[in-house]
XYZ file of C-alpha atoms in Angstrom:
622
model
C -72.164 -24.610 -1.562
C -69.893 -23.577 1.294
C -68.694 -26.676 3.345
C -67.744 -26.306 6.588
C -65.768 -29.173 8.147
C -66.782 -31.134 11.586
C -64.649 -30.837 14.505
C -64.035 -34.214 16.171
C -62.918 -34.470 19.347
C -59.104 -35.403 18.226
C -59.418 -32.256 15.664
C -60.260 -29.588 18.537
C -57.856 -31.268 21.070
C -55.090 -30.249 18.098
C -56.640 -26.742 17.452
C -56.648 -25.937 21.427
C -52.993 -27.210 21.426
C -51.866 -25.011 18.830
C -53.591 -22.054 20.517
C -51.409 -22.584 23.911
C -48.518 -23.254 21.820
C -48.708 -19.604 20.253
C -48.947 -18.168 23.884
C -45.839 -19.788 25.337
C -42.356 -17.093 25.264
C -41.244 -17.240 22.115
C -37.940 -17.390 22.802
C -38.456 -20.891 24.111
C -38.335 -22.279 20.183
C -34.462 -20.783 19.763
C -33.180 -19.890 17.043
C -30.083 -22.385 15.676
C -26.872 -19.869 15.559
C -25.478 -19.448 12.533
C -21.579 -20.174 13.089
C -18.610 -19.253 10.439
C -15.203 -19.574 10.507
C -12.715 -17.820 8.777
C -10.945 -19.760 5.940
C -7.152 -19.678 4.791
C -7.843 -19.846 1.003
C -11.680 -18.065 0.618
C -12.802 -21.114 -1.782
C -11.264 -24.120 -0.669
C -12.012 -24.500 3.530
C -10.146 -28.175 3.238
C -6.924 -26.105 2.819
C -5.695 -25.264 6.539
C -4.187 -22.851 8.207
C -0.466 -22.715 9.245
C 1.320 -22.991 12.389
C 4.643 -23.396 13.633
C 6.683 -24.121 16.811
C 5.697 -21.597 19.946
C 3.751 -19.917 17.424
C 0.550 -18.372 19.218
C -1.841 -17.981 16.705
C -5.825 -16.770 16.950
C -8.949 -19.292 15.709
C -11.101 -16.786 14.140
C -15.128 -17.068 14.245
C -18.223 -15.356 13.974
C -21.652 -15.763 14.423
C -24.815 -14.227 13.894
C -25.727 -14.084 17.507
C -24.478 -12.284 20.269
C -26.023 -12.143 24.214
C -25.538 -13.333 27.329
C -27.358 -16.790 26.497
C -24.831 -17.718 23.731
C -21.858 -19.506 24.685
C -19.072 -20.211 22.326
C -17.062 -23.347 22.840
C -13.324 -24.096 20.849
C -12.350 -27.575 20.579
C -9.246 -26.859 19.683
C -8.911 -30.850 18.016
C -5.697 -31.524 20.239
C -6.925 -32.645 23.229
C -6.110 -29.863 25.279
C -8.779 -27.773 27.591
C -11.456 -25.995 25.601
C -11.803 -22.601 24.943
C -14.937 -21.423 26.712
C -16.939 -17.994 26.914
C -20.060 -15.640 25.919
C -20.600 -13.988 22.808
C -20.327 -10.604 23.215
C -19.382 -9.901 20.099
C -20.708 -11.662 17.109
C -18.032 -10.566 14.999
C -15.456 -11.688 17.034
C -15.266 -15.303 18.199
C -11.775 -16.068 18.948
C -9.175 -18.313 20.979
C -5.721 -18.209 20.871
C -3.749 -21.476 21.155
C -0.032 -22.681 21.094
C -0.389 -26.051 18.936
C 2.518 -29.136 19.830
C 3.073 -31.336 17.439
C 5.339 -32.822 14.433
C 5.517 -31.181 11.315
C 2.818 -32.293 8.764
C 0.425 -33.011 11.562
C -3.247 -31.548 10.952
C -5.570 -30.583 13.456
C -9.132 -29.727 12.993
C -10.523 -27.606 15.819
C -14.207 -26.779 16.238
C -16.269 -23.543 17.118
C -19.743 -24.374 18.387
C -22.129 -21.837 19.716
C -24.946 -22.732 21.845
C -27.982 -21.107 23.026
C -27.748 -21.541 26.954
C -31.580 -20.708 26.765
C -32.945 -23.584 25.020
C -29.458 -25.823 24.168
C -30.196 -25.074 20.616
C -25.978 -25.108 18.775
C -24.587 -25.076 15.574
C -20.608 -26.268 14.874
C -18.155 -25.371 11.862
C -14.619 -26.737 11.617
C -11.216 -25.055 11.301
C -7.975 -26.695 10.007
C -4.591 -26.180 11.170
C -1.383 -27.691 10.080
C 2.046 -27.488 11.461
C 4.564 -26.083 9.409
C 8.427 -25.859 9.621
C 9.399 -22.979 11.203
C 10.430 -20.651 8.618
C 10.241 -17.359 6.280
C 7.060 -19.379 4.700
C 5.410 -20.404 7.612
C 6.385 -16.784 9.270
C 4.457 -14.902 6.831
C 1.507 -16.810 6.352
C 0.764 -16.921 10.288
C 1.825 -13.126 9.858
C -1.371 -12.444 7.556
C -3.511 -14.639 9.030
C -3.596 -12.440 12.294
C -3.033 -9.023 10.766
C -6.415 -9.629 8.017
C -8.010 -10.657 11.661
C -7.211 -7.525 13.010
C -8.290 -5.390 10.261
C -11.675 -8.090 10.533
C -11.940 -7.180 14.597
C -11.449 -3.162 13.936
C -13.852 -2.713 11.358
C -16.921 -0.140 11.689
C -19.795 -1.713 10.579
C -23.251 0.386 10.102
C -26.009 0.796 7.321
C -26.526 3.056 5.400
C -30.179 3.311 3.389
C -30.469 -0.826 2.670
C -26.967 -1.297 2.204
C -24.926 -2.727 4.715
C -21.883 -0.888 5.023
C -18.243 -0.581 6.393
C -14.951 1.044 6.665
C -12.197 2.182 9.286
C -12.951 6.038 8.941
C -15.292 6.416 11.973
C -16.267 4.653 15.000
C -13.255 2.730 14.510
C -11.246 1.452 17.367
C -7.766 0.075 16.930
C -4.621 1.271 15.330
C -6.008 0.781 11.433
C -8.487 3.443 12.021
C -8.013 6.538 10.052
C -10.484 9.635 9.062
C -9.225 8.620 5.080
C -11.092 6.882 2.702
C -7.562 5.838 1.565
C -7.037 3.635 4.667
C -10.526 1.904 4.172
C -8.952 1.034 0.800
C -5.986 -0.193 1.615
C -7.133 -2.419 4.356
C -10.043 -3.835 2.138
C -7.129 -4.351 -0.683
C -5.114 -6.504 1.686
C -8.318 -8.479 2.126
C -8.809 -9.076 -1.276
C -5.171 -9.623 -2.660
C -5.564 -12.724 -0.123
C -8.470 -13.919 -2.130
C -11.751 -12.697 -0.163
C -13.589 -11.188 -2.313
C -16.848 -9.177 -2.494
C -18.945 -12.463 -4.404
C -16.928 -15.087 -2.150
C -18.507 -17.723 -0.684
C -20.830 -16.442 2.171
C -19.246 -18.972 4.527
C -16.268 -16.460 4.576
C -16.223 -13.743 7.540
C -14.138 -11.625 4.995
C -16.618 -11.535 2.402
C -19.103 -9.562 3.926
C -16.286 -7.166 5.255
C -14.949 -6.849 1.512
C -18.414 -5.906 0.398
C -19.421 -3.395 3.441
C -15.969 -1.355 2.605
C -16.432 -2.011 -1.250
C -19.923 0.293 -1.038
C -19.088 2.697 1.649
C -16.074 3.575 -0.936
C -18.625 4.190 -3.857
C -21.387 5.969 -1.410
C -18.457 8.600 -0.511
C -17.312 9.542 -4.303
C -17.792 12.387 -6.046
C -17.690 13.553 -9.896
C -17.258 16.554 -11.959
C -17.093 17.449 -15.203
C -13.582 17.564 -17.226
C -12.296 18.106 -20.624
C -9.652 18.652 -23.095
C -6.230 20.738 -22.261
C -3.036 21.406 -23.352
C 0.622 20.629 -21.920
C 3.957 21.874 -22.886
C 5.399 18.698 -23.676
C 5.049 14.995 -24.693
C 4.167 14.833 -28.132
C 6.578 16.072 -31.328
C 5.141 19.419 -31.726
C 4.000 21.329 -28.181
C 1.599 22.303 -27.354
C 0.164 18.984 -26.415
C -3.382 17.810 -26.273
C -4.498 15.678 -23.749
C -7.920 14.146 -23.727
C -9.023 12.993 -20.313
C -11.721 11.664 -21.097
C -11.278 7.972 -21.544
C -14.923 6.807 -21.831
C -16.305 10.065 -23.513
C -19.014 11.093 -20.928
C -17.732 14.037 -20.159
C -17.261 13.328 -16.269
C -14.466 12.347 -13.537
C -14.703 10.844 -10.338
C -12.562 10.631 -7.291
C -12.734 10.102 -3.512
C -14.246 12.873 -1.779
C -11.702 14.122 0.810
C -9.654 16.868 1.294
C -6.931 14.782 -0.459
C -8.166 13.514 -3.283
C -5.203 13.032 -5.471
C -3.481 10.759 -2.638
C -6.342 8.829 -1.900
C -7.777 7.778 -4.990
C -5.239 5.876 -6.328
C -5.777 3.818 -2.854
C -9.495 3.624 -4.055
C -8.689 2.112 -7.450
C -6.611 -0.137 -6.347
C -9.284 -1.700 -4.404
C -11.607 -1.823 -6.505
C -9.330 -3.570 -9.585
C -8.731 -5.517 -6.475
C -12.149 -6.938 -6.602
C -11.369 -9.010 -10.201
C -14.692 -7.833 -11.184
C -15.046 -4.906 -13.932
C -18.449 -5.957 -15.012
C -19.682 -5.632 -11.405
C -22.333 -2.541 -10.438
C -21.898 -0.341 -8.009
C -25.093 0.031 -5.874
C -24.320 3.274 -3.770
C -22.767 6.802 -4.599
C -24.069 9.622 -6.240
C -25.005 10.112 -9.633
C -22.627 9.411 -12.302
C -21.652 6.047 -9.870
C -24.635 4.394 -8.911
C -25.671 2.231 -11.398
C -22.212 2.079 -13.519
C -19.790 -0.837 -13.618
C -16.517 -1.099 -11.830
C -14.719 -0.613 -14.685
C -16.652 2.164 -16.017
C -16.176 3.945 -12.301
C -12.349 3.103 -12.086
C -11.876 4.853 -15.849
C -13.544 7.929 -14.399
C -11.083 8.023 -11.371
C -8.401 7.752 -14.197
C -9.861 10.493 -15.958
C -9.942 12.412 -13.182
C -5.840 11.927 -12.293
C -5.120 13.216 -16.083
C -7.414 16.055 -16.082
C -5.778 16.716 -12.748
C -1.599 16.423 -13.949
C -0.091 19.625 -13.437
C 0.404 21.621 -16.775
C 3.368 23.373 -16.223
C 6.978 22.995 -18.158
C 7.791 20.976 -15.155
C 6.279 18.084 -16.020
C 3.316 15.444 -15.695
C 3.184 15.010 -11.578
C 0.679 15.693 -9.149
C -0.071 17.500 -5.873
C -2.772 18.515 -4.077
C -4.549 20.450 -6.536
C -6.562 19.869 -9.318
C -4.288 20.969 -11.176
C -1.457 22.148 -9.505
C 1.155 24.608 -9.820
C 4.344 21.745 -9.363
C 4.071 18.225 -8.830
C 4.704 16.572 -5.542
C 6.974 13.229 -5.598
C 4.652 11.741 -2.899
C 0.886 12.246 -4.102
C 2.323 11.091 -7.941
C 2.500 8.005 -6.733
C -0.739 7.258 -5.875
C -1.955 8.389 -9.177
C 0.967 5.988 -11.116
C -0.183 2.698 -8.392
C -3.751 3.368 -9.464
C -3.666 3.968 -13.333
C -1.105 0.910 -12.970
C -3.922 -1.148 -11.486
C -6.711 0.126 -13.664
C -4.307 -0.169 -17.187
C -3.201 -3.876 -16.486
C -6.464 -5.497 -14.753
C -9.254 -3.469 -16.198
C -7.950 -2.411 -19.394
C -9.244 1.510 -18.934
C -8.289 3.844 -21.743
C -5.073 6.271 -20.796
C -4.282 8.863 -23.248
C -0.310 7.923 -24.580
C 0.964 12.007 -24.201
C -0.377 11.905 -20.208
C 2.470 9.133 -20.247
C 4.780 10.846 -21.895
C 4.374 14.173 -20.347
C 5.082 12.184 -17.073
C 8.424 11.288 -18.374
C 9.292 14.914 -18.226
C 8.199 15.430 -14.616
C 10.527 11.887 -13.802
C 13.362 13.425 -15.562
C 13.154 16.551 -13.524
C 12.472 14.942 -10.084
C 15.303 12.503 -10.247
C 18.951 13.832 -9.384
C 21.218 12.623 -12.362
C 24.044 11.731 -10.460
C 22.864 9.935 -7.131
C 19.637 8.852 -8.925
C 17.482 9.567 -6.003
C 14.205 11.581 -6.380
C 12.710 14.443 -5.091
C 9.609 16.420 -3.290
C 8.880 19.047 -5.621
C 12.199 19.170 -7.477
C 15.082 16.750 -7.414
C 15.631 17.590 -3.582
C 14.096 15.510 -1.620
C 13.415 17.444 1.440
C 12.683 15.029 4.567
C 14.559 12.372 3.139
C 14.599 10.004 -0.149
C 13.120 6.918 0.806
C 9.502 7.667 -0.100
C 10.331 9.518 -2.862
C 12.826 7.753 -4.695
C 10.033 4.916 -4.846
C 7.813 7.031 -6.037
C 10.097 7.603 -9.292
C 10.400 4.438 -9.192
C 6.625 3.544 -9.972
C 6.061 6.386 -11.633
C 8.560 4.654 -14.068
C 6.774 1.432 -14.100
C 3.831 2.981 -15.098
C 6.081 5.083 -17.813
C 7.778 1.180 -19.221
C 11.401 2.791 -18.053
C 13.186 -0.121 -16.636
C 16.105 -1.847 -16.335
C 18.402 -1.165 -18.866
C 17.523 2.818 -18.973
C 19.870 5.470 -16.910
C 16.993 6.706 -14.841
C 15.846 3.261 -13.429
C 19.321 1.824 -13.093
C 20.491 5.133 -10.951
C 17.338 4.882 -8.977
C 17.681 0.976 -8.477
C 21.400 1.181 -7.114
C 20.929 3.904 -4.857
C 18.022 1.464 -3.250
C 20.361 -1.566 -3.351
C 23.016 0.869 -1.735
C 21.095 1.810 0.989
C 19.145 -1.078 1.734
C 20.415 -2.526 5.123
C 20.752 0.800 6.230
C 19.720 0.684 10.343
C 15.966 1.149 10.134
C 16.161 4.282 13.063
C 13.574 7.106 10.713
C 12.085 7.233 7.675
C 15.362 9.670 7.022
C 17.944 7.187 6.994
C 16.136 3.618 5.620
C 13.107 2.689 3.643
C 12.317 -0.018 6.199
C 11.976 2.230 8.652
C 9.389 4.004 6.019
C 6.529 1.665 5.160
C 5.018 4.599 3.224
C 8.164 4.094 1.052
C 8.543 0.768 1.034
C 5.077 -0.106 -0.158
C 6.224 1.823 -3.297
C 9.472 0.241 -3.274
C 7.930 -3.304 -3.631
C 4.917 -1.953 -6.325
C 7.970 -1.143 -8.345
C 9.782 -4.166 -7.934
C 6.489 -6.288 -8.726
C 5.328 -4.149 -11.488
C 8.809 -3.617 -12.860
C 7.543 -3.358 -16.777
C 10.018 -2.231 -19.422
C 8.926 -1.937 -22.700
C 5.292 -2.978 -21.446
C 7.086 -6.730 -20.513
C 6.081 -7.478 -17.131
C 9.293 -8.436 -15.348
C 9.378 -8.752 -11.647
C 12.475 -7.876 -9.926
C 13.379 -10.708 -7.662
C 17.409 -9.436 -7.065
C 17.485 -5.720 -6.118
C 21.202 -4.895 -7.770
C 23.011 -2.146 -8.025
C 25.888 -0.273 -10.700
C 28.391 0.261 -7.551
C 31.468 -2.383 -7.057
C 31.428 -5.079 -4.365
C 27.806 -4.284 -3.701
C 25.929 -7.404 -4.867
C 22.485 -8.493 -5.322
C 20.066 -9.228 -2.784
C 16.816 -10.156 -2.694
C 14.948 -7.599 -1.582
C 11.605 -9.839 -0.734
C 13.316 -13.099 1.270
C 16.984 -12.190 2.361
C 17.471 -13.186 6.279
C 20.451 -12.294 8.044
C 19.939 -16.009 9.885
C 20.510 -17.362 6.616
C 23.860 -15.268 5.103
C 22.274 -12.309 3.965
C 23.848 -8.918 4.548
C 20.733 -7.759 6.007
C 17.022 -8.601 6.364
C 14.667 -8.232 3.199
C 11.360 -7.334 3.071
C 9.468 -10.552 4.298
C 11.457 -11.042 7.586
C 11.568 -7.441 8.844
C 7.759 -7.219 8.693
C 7.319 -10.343 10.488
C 9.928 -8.958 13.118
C 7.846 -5.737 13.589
C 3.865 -7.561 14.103
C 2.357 -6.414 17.432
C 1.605 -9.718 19.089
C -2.155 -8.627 18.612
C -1.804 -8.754 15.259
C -1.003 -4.829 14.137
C 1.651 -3.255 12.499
C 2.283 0.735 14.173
C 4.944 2.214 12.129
C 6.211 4.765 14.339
C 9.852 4.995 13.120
C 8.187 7.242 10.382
C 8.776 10.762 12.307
C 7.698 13.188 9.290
C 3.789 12.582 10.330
C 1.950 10.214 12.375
C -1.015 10.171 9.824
C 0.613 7.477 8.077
C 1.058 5.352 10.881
C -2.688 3.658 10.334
C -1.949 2.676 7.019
C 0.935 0.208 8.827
C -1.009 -3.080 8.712
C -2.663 -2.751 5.589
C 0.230 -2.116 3.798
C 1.802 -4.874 5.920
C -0.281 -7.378 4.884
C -0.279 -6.555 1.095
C 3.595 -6.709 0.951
C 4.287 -9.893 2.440
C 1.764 -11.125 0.199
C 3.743 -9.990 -2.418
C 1.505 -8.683 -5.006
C 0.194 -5.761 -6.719
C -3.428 -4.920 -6.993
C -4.659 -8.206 -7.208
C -4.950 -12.060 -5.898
C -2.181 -13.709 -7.550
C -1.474 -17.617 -8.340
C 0.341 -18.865 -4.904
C -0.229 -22.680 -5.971
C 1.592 -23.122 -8.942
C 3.277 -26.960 -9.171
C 4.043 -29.143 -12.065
C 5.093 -32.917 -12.734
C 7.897 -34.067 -15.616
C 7.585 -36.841 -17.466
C 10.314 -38.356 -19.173
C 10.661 -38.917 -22.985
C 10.425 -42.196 -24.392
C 7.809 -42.643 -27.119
C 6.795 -39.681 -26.628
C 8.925 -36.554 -25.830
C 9.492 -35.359 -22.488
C 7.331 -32.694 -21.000
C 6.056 -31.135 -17.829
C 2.354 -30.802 -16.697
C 1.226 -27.590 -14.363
C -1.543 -26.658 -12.555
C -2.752 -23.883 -10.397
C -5.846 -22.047 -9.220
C -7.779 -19.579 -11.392
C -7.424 -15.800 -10.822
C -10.937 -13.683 -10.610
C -10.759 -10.916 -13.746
C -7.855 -13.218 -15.775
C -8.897 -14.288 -19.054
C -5.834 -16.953 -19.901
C -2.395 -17.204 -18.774
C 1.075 -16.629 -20.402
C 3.499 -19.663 -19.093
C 7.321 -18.721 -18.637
C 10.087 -20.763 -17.924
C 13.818 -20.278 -16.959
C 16.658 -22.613 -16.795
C 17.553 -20.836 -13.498
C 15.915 -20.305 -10.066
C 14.683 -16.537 -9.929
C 15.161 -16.290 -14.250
C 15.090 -14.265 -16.288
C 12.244 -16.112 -17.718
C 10.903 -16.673 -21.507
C 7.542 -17.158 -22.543
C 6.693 -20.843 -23.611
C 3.097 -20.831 -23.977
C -0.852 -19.816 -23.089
C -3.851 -21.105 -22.100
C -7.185 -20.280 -20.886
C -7.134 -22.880 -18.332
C -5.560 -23.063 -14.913
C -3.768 -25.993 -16.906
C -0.628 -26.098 -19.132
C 2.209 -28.890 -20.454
C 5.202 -27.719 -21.826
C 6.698 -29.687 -24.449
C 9.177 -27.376 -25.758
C 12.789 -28.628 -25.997
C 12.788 -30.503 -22.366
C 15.690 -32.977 -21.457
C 15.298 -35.831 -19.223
C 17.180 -35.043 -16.019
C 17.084 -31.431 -15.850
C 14.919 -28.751 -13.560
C 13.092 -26.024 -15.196
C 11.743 -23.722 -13.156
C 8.530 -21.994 -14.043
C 6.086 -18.385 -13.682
C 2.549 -17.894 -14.895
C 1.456 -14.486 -15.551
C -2.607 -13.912 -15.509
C -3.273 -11.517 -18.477
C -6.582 -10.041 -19.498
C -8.416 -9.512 -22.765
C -6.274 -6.759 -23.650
C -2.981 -9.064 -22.889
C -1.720 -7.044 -20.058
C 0.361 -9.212 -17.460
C -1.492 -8.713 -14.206
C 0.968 -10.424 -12.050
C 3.158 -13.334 -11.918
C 2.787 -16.243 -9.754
C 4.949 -18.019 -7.376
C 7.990 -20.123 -8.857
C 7.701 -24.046 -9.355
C 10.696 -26.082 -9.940
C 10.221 -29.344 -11.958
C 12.433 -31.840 -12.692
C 12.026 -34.411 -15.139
C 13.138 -37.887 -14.179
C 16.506 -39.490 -15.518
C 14.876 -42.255 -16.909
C 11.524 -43.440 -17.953
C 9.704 -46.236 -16.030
């Protein structure tokens, strides 16, 4: 039997409510804003942003809501006047502030974005700290804006039911760049800062990371490859090399109209990303569907099937192959099969590696140790290509120690406070250059030993040492390193605009991407910046120091070194699969030991090395 229920008076008074209810403006309910700020370290918002005396830095925000009823409101948690406007661009909620304070104080501003329509608001926090004013503080502020620039300048569009991004098109700004190679770069400096693709969704960056991430795999291409033959690197030439790492026949690579530049960018990002299992979701077929590190093996596949063949040696050019390699585009392909080798573990056939050695040898004057273009003359100017060799030789284990890295090294050192007029006269005047400079300084490998270069020295008497990455004139050094000139040169607005490099404006885009990953110091990946430890002395027990950092997306345990001097050269004590290690080993009461970690993967490649902690162990026990 079919029941139907009684309306009583109260019961159609509530039905005839509901029914006026559903004809009132929608828009009188609201909808709460959804309000993010953008976090210092990606995973860990308690951790605040720095300041520092004068400094004018930007509170970034976004929301999900953007009209002329939304007002955004920065407390800026000092006490000062607020911040006030209309969002008129959800992507970019911003203030800029001048904080006054003493050094350790902590302020914690807050974004709040109301609807003006119906007083509907939503509030997030954002922590700042004031820092002494130095190289330290300098950098990080540095970062902070440039990453918000790249944030601010980004194209964002869909594509099918992906949401995607990059800074090819419909770009506005001066990181904008018809390359897929500047899209890389820019999401690389995102994610060697820790935002990541799968970071928390509270994160602004995140979603950039994974727009760029899948425009890069939606613009690939592939084609099929196979066996050849060189006329060098193995004991009895011809040579056989097999590019064809994963065995499925196929190669992949950016499509541009220069692929063999750019797609050493692309790999880099996407090692970047700490996550080989990962899928991608867009690109054609023979991409969609694969994992990272499937995809990044093809793009390494496709830089050996591409080496030039001739008896000049294993370089690159435009071509695929060429007829003479090209000390600029071989570069790219060492920085990406660098990346791909030590954080992926992707298969490289030994003879590409030692057929490369022959192109090195005959790119590199003998005597000045310089590199070349397409010979050992290097045409506009050494300072990209001399880097180039440089890396090339990374990827090649030549280091320290060997004729060709030493010559290269000192003619560097020699030059290095050279006035930074053109990209003829200085590599700081070359950021092109200089971002190889520092790749080969970071991944400075001989005999497949990662050994960062931390003093850039050189074979010529009364030129000493310097380090390349923190020297400041202010403080005694002959001339600015690294670190402090690219400080010196950030637009206000947070940009880097490298016009001193006169050969070609093209590069001038790539300025604050490559800005940002070189002060962060790394190489194709986030790297252990919190490294600390605590001695304790021996008594019962012996002596020992405890450390402690945070884990590394894509590392699978860590190698511990340790060095009786600031800056090493530093000897392996230990490993462990946690971010966690005590050292034990030989440790005297009294005494500072000063320590590295290196994140290695399954394979036990060194991915990068951390910052330095110095521990001392008390004098006495208590």
């Amino acid at each position: 039997m079919k029941c139907t229920p009684t309306l009583t008076w109260e019961n159609r008074w509530v039905v005839v409510l509901g029914a006026a209810l559903l004809l009132l403006p929608q828009a009188a309910f609201g909808v709460v804003p959804v309000v993010k700020t953008v976090p210092w370290v990606a995973t860990n918002v308690s951790i605040p942003h720095d300041t520092y005396a004068a400094a004018v830095i930007t509170l970034k925000g976004t929301t999900n809501q953007q009209a002329a009823n939304f007002q955004f409101n920065w407390d800026f948690g000092d006490g000062s006047a607020h911040a006030i406007g209309t969002v008129t661009n959800q992507f970019d909620v911003e203030a800029t502030h001048t904080y006054v304070g003493a050094v350790g104080t902590i302020w914690t501003a807050q974004l709040t974005i109301t609807d003006t329509n119906t007083s509907e608001s939503a509030s997030t926090g954002y922590k700042v700290e004031m820092r002494d004013n130095n190289l330290t503080s300098n950098v990080n502020v540095a970062i902070d804006e440039g990453l918000w620039y790249l944030h601010k300048t980004m194209h964002r569009y869909t594509g099918g039911p992906f949401d995607l991004g990059d800074w090819f098109s419909g770009c506005a700004g001066f990181a904008c760049q018809a390359t897929w190679g500047l899209t890389a770069t820019n999401i690389q400096a995102f994610e060697v800062n820790g935002h990541l693709e799968g970071g928390p969704s509270s994160d602004p960056y995140t979603d950039d990371v994974a727009r760029g991430l899948k425009a890069l795999f939606a613009n690939m291409q592939t084609f099929g490859i196979s066996s050849f033959t060189v006329t060098g690197g193995c004991a009895s030439p011809p040579c056989t090399i097999n590019p064809d790492g994963n065995g499925n026949g196929i190669a992949t690579r950016i499509a541009s109209g220069n692929p063999n530049y750019e797609t050493g960018m692309i790999i880099d990002a996407v090692v970047a990303s700490g996550t080989p299992g990962a899928l991608a979701v867009t690109g054609p077929v023979g991409v969609t569907g694969k994992t990272y590190k499937d995809v990044t093996q093809d793009m390494v596949d496709q830089y050996e099937f591409c080496v030039v063949r001739n008896n000049t040696g294993g370089g690159w050019r435009y071509g695929c192959p060429d007829g003479v390699g090209d000390g600029s585009v071989s570069q790219w392909a060492a920085i990406g099969i660098i990346a791909a080798q030590r954080g992926f573990g992707v298969v490289v056939d030994p003879i590409l590696i030692a057929w490369n050695k022959v192109w090195v040898a005959n790119s590199q004057d003998s005597a000045s140790g310089e590199f070349g273009y397409v010979n050992a003359s290097p045409v506009w100017g050494p300072y990209a290509t001399t880097p180039s060799g440089m890396v090339q030789m990374a990827m090649d284990q030549i280091g320290r120690g060997n004729t060709q890295w030493d010559k290269a090294e000192s003619f560097i050192r020699d030059n290095f406070g050279n006035t930074p007029t053109d990209n003829t006269t200085s590599i700081k005047a070359y950021y092109y250059g200089m971002f190889s400079f520092t790749k080969s300084m970071l991944l400075h490998d001989p005999g497949g030993v990662l050994t960062p270069i931390t003093l850039l020295q050189s074979q010529t008497a009364g030129v000493n040492p310097i380090d390349w990455y923190s020297a400041e004139v202010s403080k005694g050094a002959p001339t600015d390193g690294v670190a402090r000139w690219l400080v010196s040169q950030q637009n206000p607005t947070g940009y880097w605009y490298n016009t001193t490099e006169v050969f070609t404006s093209q590069q001038w885009p790539f300025s604050t991407g490559f800005a940002v990953i070189m002060l962060r110091r790394t190489v194709f990946t986030a790297c252990i910046t919190d490294l600390v430890g605590k001695g304790t002395p021996s008594g019962r027990a012996a002596a020992r120091i405890d450390l402690t950092w945070t884990a590394v997306t894509g590392a699978d345990h860590y190698i511990a070194l340790r060095s009786s001097t600031s800056g090493g050269p530093y000897a392996p004590v230990g490993t462990s699969t946690v971010p966690a290690y005590s050292d034990r080993t030989g440790l005297v009461n009294g005494k500072t030991y000063y320590y590295v970690m290196q994140p290695a993967t399954t394979t036990g490649g060194a991915i990068c090395q951390s910052n330095e902690a110095a521990v001392t162990i008390p004098a006495q026990g208590r």
